[in-house]
């Protein structure tokens, strides 16, 4: 059976980077070395909208402005100083009661132009539902 990282690489080829972690902030799969100190603040953007817009999403030392706040989905972009084509999109998806222990799990991706949130967010959401939520028969 393919690992979560292998599945993400195969099914999310247009994601520039990805990160999947559980409610205890244990990294399940990542395409980069995730900073554990960034994970709780990342989950917090799913809470209060005004706070999320103020704080943005900070992952791997990069800040992504929150443009859409629709929990369990939050997404936005970097704010390129000169060329909007250089901006990088980011999306966070939460899956409640995703693991056998009932913990939530989270998926985060970044994507570069020409990939847009309208395409990438549904791909992330579908991936998270397929691979982070346990199957009814116990097989994922």
Short mmCIF file of N, CA and C in Angstrom, two decimals:
data_model
loop_
_atom_site.label_atom_id
_atom_site.label_comp_id
_atom_site.label_asym_id
_atom_site.label_seq_id
_atom_site.Cartn_x
_atom_site.Cartn_y
_atom_site.Cartn_z
N UNK A 1 0.85 -1.18 0.00
CA UNK A 1 0.00 0.00 0.00
C UNK A 1 0.89 1.25 0.00
N UNK A 2 0.53 2.20 -0.80
CA UNK A 2 1.32 3.43 -0.91
C UNK A 2 1.20 4.27 0.36
N UNK A 3 2.28 4.93 0.71
CA UNK A 3 2.26 5.82 1.87
C UNK A 3 1.48 7.08 1.53
N UNK A 4 1.12 7.82 2.56
CA UNK A 4 0.40 9.08 2.35
C UNK A 4 1.24 10.03 1.50
N UNK A 5 2.54 10.07 1.74
CA UNK A 5 3.41 10.94 0.94
C UNK A 5 3.41 10.52 -0.53
N UNK A 6 3.49 9.22 -0.80
CA UNK A 6 3.46 8.74 -2.18
C UNK A 6 2.13 9.06 -2.84
N UNK A 7 1.05 8.91 -2.10
CA UNK A 7 -0.27 9.24 -2.65
C UNK A 7 -0.38 10.72 -2.97
N UNK A 8 0.13 11.57 -2.07
CA UNK A 8 0.07 13.02 -2.31
C UNK A 8 0.88 13.39 -3.55
N UNK A 9 2.06 12.82 -3.68
CA UNK A 9 2.89 13.11 -4.87
C UNK A 9 2.18 12.68 -6.16
N UNK A 10 1.49 11.55 -6.11
CA UNK A 10 0.81 11.03 -7.29
C UNK A 10 -0.49 11.77 -7.60
N UNK A 11 -1.26 12.10 -6.56
CA UNK A 11 -2.60 12.65 -6.77
C UNK A 11 -2.66 14.18 -6.73
N UNK A 12 -1.62 14.81 -6.21
CA UNK A 12 -1.57 16.28 -6.15
C UNK A 12 -0.32 16.78 -6.87
N UNK A 13 -0.14 16.40 -8.14
CA UNK A 13 1.12 16.75 -8.83
C UNK A 13 1.32 18.25 -9.02
N UNK A 14 0.25 19.02 -9.01
CA UNK A 14 0.39 20.47 -9.20
C UNK A 14 0.57 21.22 -7.89
N UNK A 15 0.57 20.50 -6.78
CA UNK A 15 0.88 21.15 -5.50
C UNK A 15 2.38 21.38 -5.45
N UNK A 16 2.77 22.60 -5.14
CA UNK A 16 4.20 22.90 -5.02
C UNK A 16 4.77 22.25 -3.77
N UNK A 17 3.99 22.27 -2.69
CA UNK A 17 4.38 21.59 -1.45
C UNK A 17 3.12 21.09 -0.75
N UNK A 18 3.31 20.13 0.15
CA UNK A 18 2.17 19.61 0.90
C UNK A 18 2.61 19.23 2.31
N UNK A 19 1.62 19.23 3.21
CA UNK A 19 1.84 18.88 4.61
C UNK A 19 0.53 18.29 5.14
N UNK A 20 0.62 17.14 5.78
CA UNK A 20 -0.53 16.51 6.42
C UNK A 20 -0.14 16.20 7.85
N UNK A 21 -1.01 16.56 8.81
CA UNK A 21 -0.69 16.35 10.22
C UNK A 21 -1.98 16.11 10.99
N UNK A 22 -1.83 15.54 12.20
CA UNK A 22 -3.01 15.22 13.00
C UNK A 22 -3.23 16.26 14.09
N UNK A 23 -4.27 16.03 14.89
CA UNK A 23 -4.65 16.98 15.93
C UNK A 23 -3.62 17.19 17.01
N UNK A 24 -2.68 16.26 17.16
CA UNK A 24 -1.60 16.44 18.14
C UNK A 24 -0.38 17.09 17.48
N UNK A 25 -0.56 17.55 16.25
CA UNK A 25 0.50 18.21 15.45
C UNK A 25 1.62 17.25 15.07
N UNK A 26 1.29 15.97 15.01
CA UNK A 26 2.24 14.97 14.51
C UNK A 26 2.16 14.98 12.98
N UNK A 27 3.31 15.18 12.34
CA UNK A 27 3.35 15.22 10.88
C UNK A 27 3.16 13.80 10.34
N UNK A 28 2.19 13.66 9.44
CA UNK A 28 1.89 12.37 8.82
C UNK A 28 2.62 12.22 7.49
N UNK A 29 2.78 13.32 6.78
CA UNK A 29 3.50 13.35 5.50
C UNK A 29 3.79 14.80 5.16
N UNK A 30 4.93 15.04 4.54
CA UNK A 30 5.28 16.41 4.16
C UNK A 30 6.33 16.37 3.06
N UNK A 31 6.27 17.35 2.18
CA UNK A 31 7.26 17.47 1.12
C UNK A 31 8.40 18.40 1.53
N UNK A 32 8.36 18.90 2.76
CA UNK A 32 9.41 19.78 3.30
C UNK A 32 9.52 19.52 4.79
N UNK A 33 10.56 20.04 5.42
CA UNK A 33 10.74 19.85 6.86
C UNK A 33 9.83 20.83 7.58
N UNK A 34 8.73 20.32 8.10
CA UNK A 34 7.74 21.17 8.77
C UNK A 34 8.26 21.64 10.12
N UNK A 35 7.96 22.88 10.45
CA UNK A 35 8.32 23.46 11.74
C UNK A 35 7.16 23.20 12.70
N UNK A 36 7.35 22.36 13.72
CA UNK A 36 6.25 22.05 14.64
C UNK A 36 5.64 23.28 15.30
N UNK A 37 6.41 24.34 15.50
CA UNK A 37 5.90 25.55 16.14
C UNK A 37 4.88 26.28 15.26
N UNK A 38 4.85 25.99 13.97
CA UNK A 38 3.91 26.65 13.07
C UNK A 38 2.56 25.93 12.98
N UNK A 39 2.47 24.71 13.48
CA UNK A 39 1.27 23.91 13.24
C UNK A 39 0.06 24.35 14.06
N UNK A 40 0.23 24.62 15.35
CA UNK A 40 -0.92 25.07 16.16
C UNK A 40 -1.47 26.41 15.66
N UNK A 41 -0.60 27.40 15.37
CA UNK A 41 -1.12 28.64 14.80
C UNK A 41 -1.81 28.43 13.44
N UNK A 42 -1.33 27.46 12.68
CA UNK A 42 -1.97 27.16 11.40
C UNK A 42 -3.39 26.64 11.64
N UNK A 43 -3.56 25.72 12.56
CA UNK A 43 -4.89 25.20 12.89
C UNK A 43 -5.79 26.33 13.40
N UNK A 44 -5.22 27.28 14.11
CA UNK A 44 -6.01 28.38 14.69
C UNK A 44 -6.70 29.23 13.63
N UNK A 45 -6.19 29.25 12.39
CA UNK A 45 -6.85 30.06 11.36
C UNK A 45 -8.22 29.51 11.00
N UNK A 46 -8.51 28.30 11.42
CA UNK A 46 -9.84 27.74 11.19
C UNK A 46 -10.87 28.30 12.16
N UNK A 47 -10.42 29.03 13.18
CA UNK A 47 -11.31 29.62 14.17
C UNK A 47 -11.87 30.95 13.70
N UNK A 48 -11.65 31.97 14.47
CA UNK A 48 -12.19 33.30 14.21
C UNK A 48 -11.68 33.87 12.88
N UNK A 49 -12.62 34.30 12.03
CA UNK A 49 -12.26 34.81 10.71
C UNK A 49 -11.39 36.06 10.80
N UNK A 50 -11.77 37.01 11.64
CA UNK A 50 -11.00 38.26 11.74
C UNK A 50 -9.57 37.98 12.19
N UNK A 51 -9.41 37.09 13.15
CA UNK A 51 -8.06 36.73 13.62
C UNK A 51 -7.28 36.04 12.51
N UNK A 52 -7.95 35.20 11.73
CA UNK A 52 -7.28 34.50 10.63
C UNK A 52 -6.79 35.48 9.57
N UNK A 53 -7.62 36.45 9.24
CA UNK A 53 -7.22 37.45 8.25
C UNK A 53 -6.05 38.28 8.78
N UNK A 54 -6.08 38.61 10.07
CA UNK A 54 -4.98 39.38 10.67
C UNK A 54 -3.68 38.59 10.69
N UNK A 55 -3.75 37.34 11.11
CA UNK A 55 -2.52 36.56 11.29
C UNK A 55 -2.04 35.89 10.02
N UNK A 56 -2.93 35.59 9.10
CA UNK A 56 -2.54 34.85 7.91
C UNK A 56 -2.15 33.43 8.28
N UNK A 57 -1.63 32.72 7.31
CA UNK A 57 -1.12 31.37 7.52
C UNK A 57 0.39 31.43 7.33
N UNK A 58 1.13 30.98 8.32
CA UNK A 58 2.59 30.97 8.21
C UNK A 58 3.05 29.52 8.22
N UNK A 59 3.66 29.13 7.12
CA UNK A 59 4.16 27.76 6.96
C UNK A 59 5.51 27.82 6.27
N UNK A 60 6.46 27.08 6.81
CA UNK A 60 7.82 27.03 6.28
C UNK A 60 8.42 28.43 6.19
N UNK A 61 8.04 29.27 7.15
CA UNK A 61 8.57 30.62 7.22
C UNK A 61 7.94 31.61 6.25
N UNK A 62 6.95 31.17 5.47
CA UNK A 62 6.30 32.05 4.49
C UNK A 62 4.89 32.40 4.98
N UNK A 63 4.53 33.67 4.81
CA UNK A 63 3.19 34.12 5.20
C UNK A 63 2.28 34.14 3.98
N UNK A 64 1.11 33.56 4.15
CA UNK A 64 0.08 33.55 3.12
C UNK A 64 -1.11 34.32 3.67
N UNK A 65 -1.54 35.34 2.95
CA UNK A 65 -2.70 36.13 3.38
C UNK A 65 -3.96 35.29 3.21
N UNK A 66 -4.85 35.35 4.18
CA UNK A 66 -6.11 34.60 4.11
C UNK A 66 -7.11 35.44 3.32
N UNK A 67 -7.57 34.88 2.19
CA UNK A 67 -8.55 35.55 1.35
C UNK A 67 -9.94 34.93 1.50
N UNK A 68 -9.98 33.65 1.81
CA UNK A 68 -11.26 32.95 1.97
C UNK A 68 -11.21 32.16 3.27
N UNK A 69 -12.25 32.32 4.07
CA UNK A 69 -12.34 31.65 5.37
C UNK A 69 -13.68 30.94 5.43
N UNK A 70 -13.68 29.68 5.03
CA UNK A 70 -14.90 28.87 5.00
C UNK A 70 -14.60 27.52 5.65
N UNK A 71 -14.38 27.49 6.98
CA UNK A 71 -14.04 26.23 7.64
C UNK A 71 -15.02 25.13 7.22
N UNK A 72 -14.49 23.98 6.89
CA UNK A 72 -13.15 23.47 7.18
C UNK A 72 -12.08 23.84 6.16
N UNK A 73 -12.35 24.83 5.32
CA UNK A 73 -11.36 25.26 4.33
C UNK A 73 -10.98 26.71 4.56
N UNK A 74 -9.68 26.98 4.47
CA UNK A 74 -9.16 28.35 4.53
C UNK A 74 -8.08 28.43 3.46
N UNK A 75 -8.12 29.50 2.66
CA UNK A 75 -7.10 29.61 1.62
C UNK A 75 -6.80 31.05 1.27
N UNK A 76 -5.68 31.24 0.59
CA UNK A 76 -5.23 32.58 0.23
C UNK A 76 -3.96 32.52 -0.60
N UNK A 77 -3.19 33.63 -0.57
CA UNK A 77 -1.98 33.74 -1.40
C UNK A 77 -0.95 34.61 -0.73
N UNK A 78 0.27 34.47 -1.22
CA UNK A 78 1.29 35.44 -0.85
C UNK A 78 0.94 36.72 -1.60
N UNK A 79 1.41 37.82 -1.10
CA UNK A 79 1.17 39.08 -1.78
C UNK A 79 2.45 39.50 -2.47
N UNK A 80 2.56 39.17 -3.76
CA UNK A 80 3.74 39.53 -4.53
C UNK A 80 3.91 41.03 -4.62
N UNK A 81 5.11 41.50 -4.41
CA UNK A 81 5.38 42.94 -4.41
C UNK A 81 5.25 43.55 -5.80
N UNK A 82 5.61 42.79 -6.81
CA UNK A 82 5.67 43.39 -8.14
C UNK A 82 4.78 42.70 -9.17
N UNK A 83 4.74 41.41 -9.15
CA UNK A 83 4.05 40.67 -10.20
C UNK A 83 3.10 39.65 -9.59
N UNK A 84 1.78 39.83 -9.78
CA UNK A 84 0.83 38.88 -9.23
C UNK A 84 1.07 37.45 -9.73
N UNK A 85 1.69 37.30 -10.89
CA UNK A 85 1.98 35.97 -11.43
C UNK A 85 3.02 35.23 -10.58
N UNK A 86 3.75 35.96 -9.74
CA UNK A 86 4.75 35.34 -8.87
C UNK A 86 4.17 34.92 -7.53
N UNK A 87 2.90 35.21 -7.28
CA UNK A 87 2.31 34.86 -5.99
C UNK A 87 2.13 33.35 -5.87
N UNK A 88 2.08 32.89 -4.63
CA UNK A 88 1.92 31.46 -4.35
C UNK A 88 0.64 31.28 -3.54
N UNK A 89 -0.22 30.38 -3.98
CA UNK A 89 -1.45 30.08 -3.27
C UNK A 89 -1.22 29.06 -2.17
N UNK A 90 -2.10 29.07 -1.18
CA UNK A 90 -2.02 28.12 -0.07
C UNK A 90 -3.43 27.78 0.39
N UNK A 91 -3.62 26.52 0.77
CA UNK A 91 -4.94 26.08 1.24
C UNK A 91 -4.77 25.11 2.40
N UNK A 92 -5.67 25.24 3.36
CA UNK A 92 -5.72 24.36 4.53
C UNK A 92 -7.09 23.70 4.56
N UNK A 93 -7.11 22.40 4.79
CA UNK A 93 -8.36 21.64 4.88
C UNK A 93 -8.34 20.84 6.18
N UNK A 94 -9.42 20.93 6.94
CA UNK A 94 -9.55 20.15 8.18
C UNK A 94 -10.53 19.02 7.96
N UNK A 95 -10.21 17.85 8.52
CA UNK A 95 -11.10 16.70 8.49
C UNK A 95 -11.35 16.31 9.94
N UNK A 96 -12.56 16.57 10.42
CA UNK A 96 -12.89 16.25 11.82
C UNK A 96 -12.98 14.73 12.00
N UNK A 97 -12.60 14.27 13.18
CA UNK A 97 -12.68 12.84 13.51
C UNK A 97 -12.07 11.96 12.42
N UNK A 98 -10.89 12.36 11.96
CA UNK A 98 -10.29 11.68 10.83
C UNK A 98 -9.58 10.39 11.19
N UNK A 99 -9.02 10.30 12.36
CA UNK A 99 -8.22 9.12 12.71
C UNK A 99 -9.01 8.16 13.57
N UNK A 100 -8.45 6.99 13.76
CA UNK A 100 -9.11 5.97 14.58
C UNK A 100 -9.33 6.45 16.01
N UNK A 101 -8.52 7.40 16.47
CA UNK A 101 -8.67 7.94 17.83
C UNK A 101 -9.65 9.10 17.88
N UNK A 102 -10.22 9.47 16.75
CA UNK A 102 -11.18 10.56 16.72
C UNK A 102 -10.55 11.94 16.62
N UNK A 103 -9.25 11.99 16.42
CA UNK A 103 -8.58 13.29 16.26
C UNK A 103 -8.86 13.88 14.89
N UNK A 104 -8.88 15.18 14.79
CA UNK A 104 -8.93 15.79 13.47
C UNK A 104 -7.58 15.62 12.77
N UNK A 105 -7.59 15.74 11.47
CA UNK A 105 -6.36 15.78 10.67
C UNK A 105 -6.46 16.97 9.74
N UNK A 106 -5.32 17.39 9.25
CA UNK A 106 -5.24 18.60 8.44
C UNK A 106 -4.37 18.36 7.22
N UNK A 107 -4.78 18.97 6.11
CA UNK A 107 -3.98 18.95 4.90
C UNK A 107 -3.70 20.38 4.49
N UNK A 108 -2.48 20.65 4.08
CA UNK A 108 -2.07 21.98 3.65
C UNK A 108 -1.27 21.82 2.36
N UNK A 109 -1.58 22.63 1.36
CA UNK A 109 -0.80 22.63 0.12
C UNK A 109 -0.49 24.07 -0.28
N UNK A 110 0.58 24.20 -1.05
CA UNK A 110 0.86 25.46 -1.74
C UNK A 110 0.85 25.16 -3.23
N UNK A 111 0.60 26.19 -4.03
CA UNK A 111 0.54 26.01 -5.48
C UNK A 111 0.92 27.32 -6.15
N UNK A 112 1.60 27.17 -7.26
CA UNK A 112 2.08 28.32 -8.03
C UNK A 112 1.21 28.52 -9.26
N UNK A 113 1.27 29.73 -9.80
CA UNK A 113 0.56 30.02 -11.03
C UNK A 113 1.06 29.07 -12.11
N UNK A 114 0.25 28.62 -13.01
CA UNK A 114 -1.11 29.08 -13.30
C UNK A 114 -2.19 28.37 -12.48
N UNK A 115 -1.81 27.60 -11.47
CA UNK A 115 -2.80 26.91 -10.65
C UNK A 115 -3.49 27.89 -9.72
N UNK A 116 -4.81 27.83 -9.70
CA UNK A 116 -5.62 28.75 -8.90
C UNK A 116 -6.38 27.99 -7.82
N UNK A 117 -6.81 28.73 -6.82
CA UNK A 117 -7.56 28.15 -5.70
C UNK A 117 -8.81 27.43 -6.19
N UNK A 118 -9.46 27.96 -7.21
CA UNK A 118 -10.70 27.36 -7.72
C UNK A 118 -10.48 25.91 -8.14
N UNK A 119 -9.29 25.58 -8.56
CA UNK A 119 -8.97 24.20 -8.94
C UNK A 119 -8.31 23.43 -7.80
N UNK A 120 -7.36 24.05 -7.11
CA UNK A 120 -6.54 23.33 -6.14
C UNK A 120 -7.26 23.01 -4.83
N UNK A 121 -8.12 23.91 -4.37
CA UNK A 121 -8.82 23.68 -3.10
C UNK A 121 -9.73 22.44 -3.18
N UNK A 122 -10.54 22.28 -4.24
CA UNK A 122 -11.34 21.05 -4.33
C UNK A 122 -10.48 19.78 -4.42
N UNK A 123 -9.32 19.87 -5.08
CA UNK A 123 -8.43 18.71 -5.15
C UNK A 123 -7.91 18.34 -3.77
N UNK A 124 -7.52 19.35 -2.98
CA UNK A 124 -7.06 19.10 -1.62
C UNK A 124 -8.18 18.51 -0.78
N UNK A 125 -9.36 19.09 -0.87
CA UNK A 125 -10.50 18.61 -0.08
C UNK A 125 -10.81 17.14 -0.41
N UNK A 126 -10.83 16.80 -1.68
CA UNK A 126 -11.12 15.42 -2.09
C UNK A 126 -10.02 14.48 -1.61
N UNK A 127 -8.77 14.90 -1.71
CA UNK A 127 -7.65 14.07 -1.24
C UNK A 127 -7.78 13.81 0.26
N UNK A 128 -8.06 14.85 1.01
CA UNK A 128 -8.20 14.71 2.47
C UNK A 128 -9.34 13.77 2.83
N UNK A 129 -10.46 13.89 2.14
CA UNK A 129 -11.59 13.00 2.41
C UNK A 129 -11.24 11.55 2.08
N UNK A 130 -10.52 11.34 0.99
CA UNK A 130 -10.14 9.99 0.58
C UNK A 130 -9.11 9.35 1.50
N UNK A 131 -8.13 10.13 1.95
CA UNK A 131 -6.98 9.53 2.61
C UNK A 131 -6.82 9.85 4.09
N UNK A 132 -7.53 10.84 4.60
CA UNK A 132 -7.41 11.17 6.02
C UNK A 132 -8.61 10.67 6.83
N UNK A 133 -9.75 10.53 6.20
CA UNK A 133 -10.94 10.04 6.89
C UNK A 133 -10.94 8.51 6.78
N UNK A 134 -11.08 7.81 7.91
CA UNK A 134 -11.07 6.34 7.83
C UNK A 134 -12.29 5.84 7.05
N UNK A 135 -12.06 4.81 6.27
CA UNK A 135 -13.16 4.22 5.49
C UNK A 135 -14.12 3.51 6.44
N UNK A 136 -15.37 3.46 6.05
CA UNK A 136 -16.40 2.84 6.90
C UNK A 136 -16.08 1.37 7.19
N UNK A 137 -15.41 0.71 6.24
CA UNK A 137 -15.10 -0.71 6.45
C UNK A 137 -13.74 -0.92 7.11
N UNK A 138 -13.10 0.19 7.50
CA UNK A 138 -11.81 0.09 8.18
C UNK A 138 -10.63 0.02 7.23
N UNK A 139 -10.89 0.06 5.92
CA UNK A 139 -9.81 0.01 4.93
C UNK A 139 -9.73 1.37 4.25
N UNK A 140 -8.51 1.92 4.17
CA UNK A 140 -8.37 3.21 3.47
C UNK A 140 -7.50 3.07 2.26
#
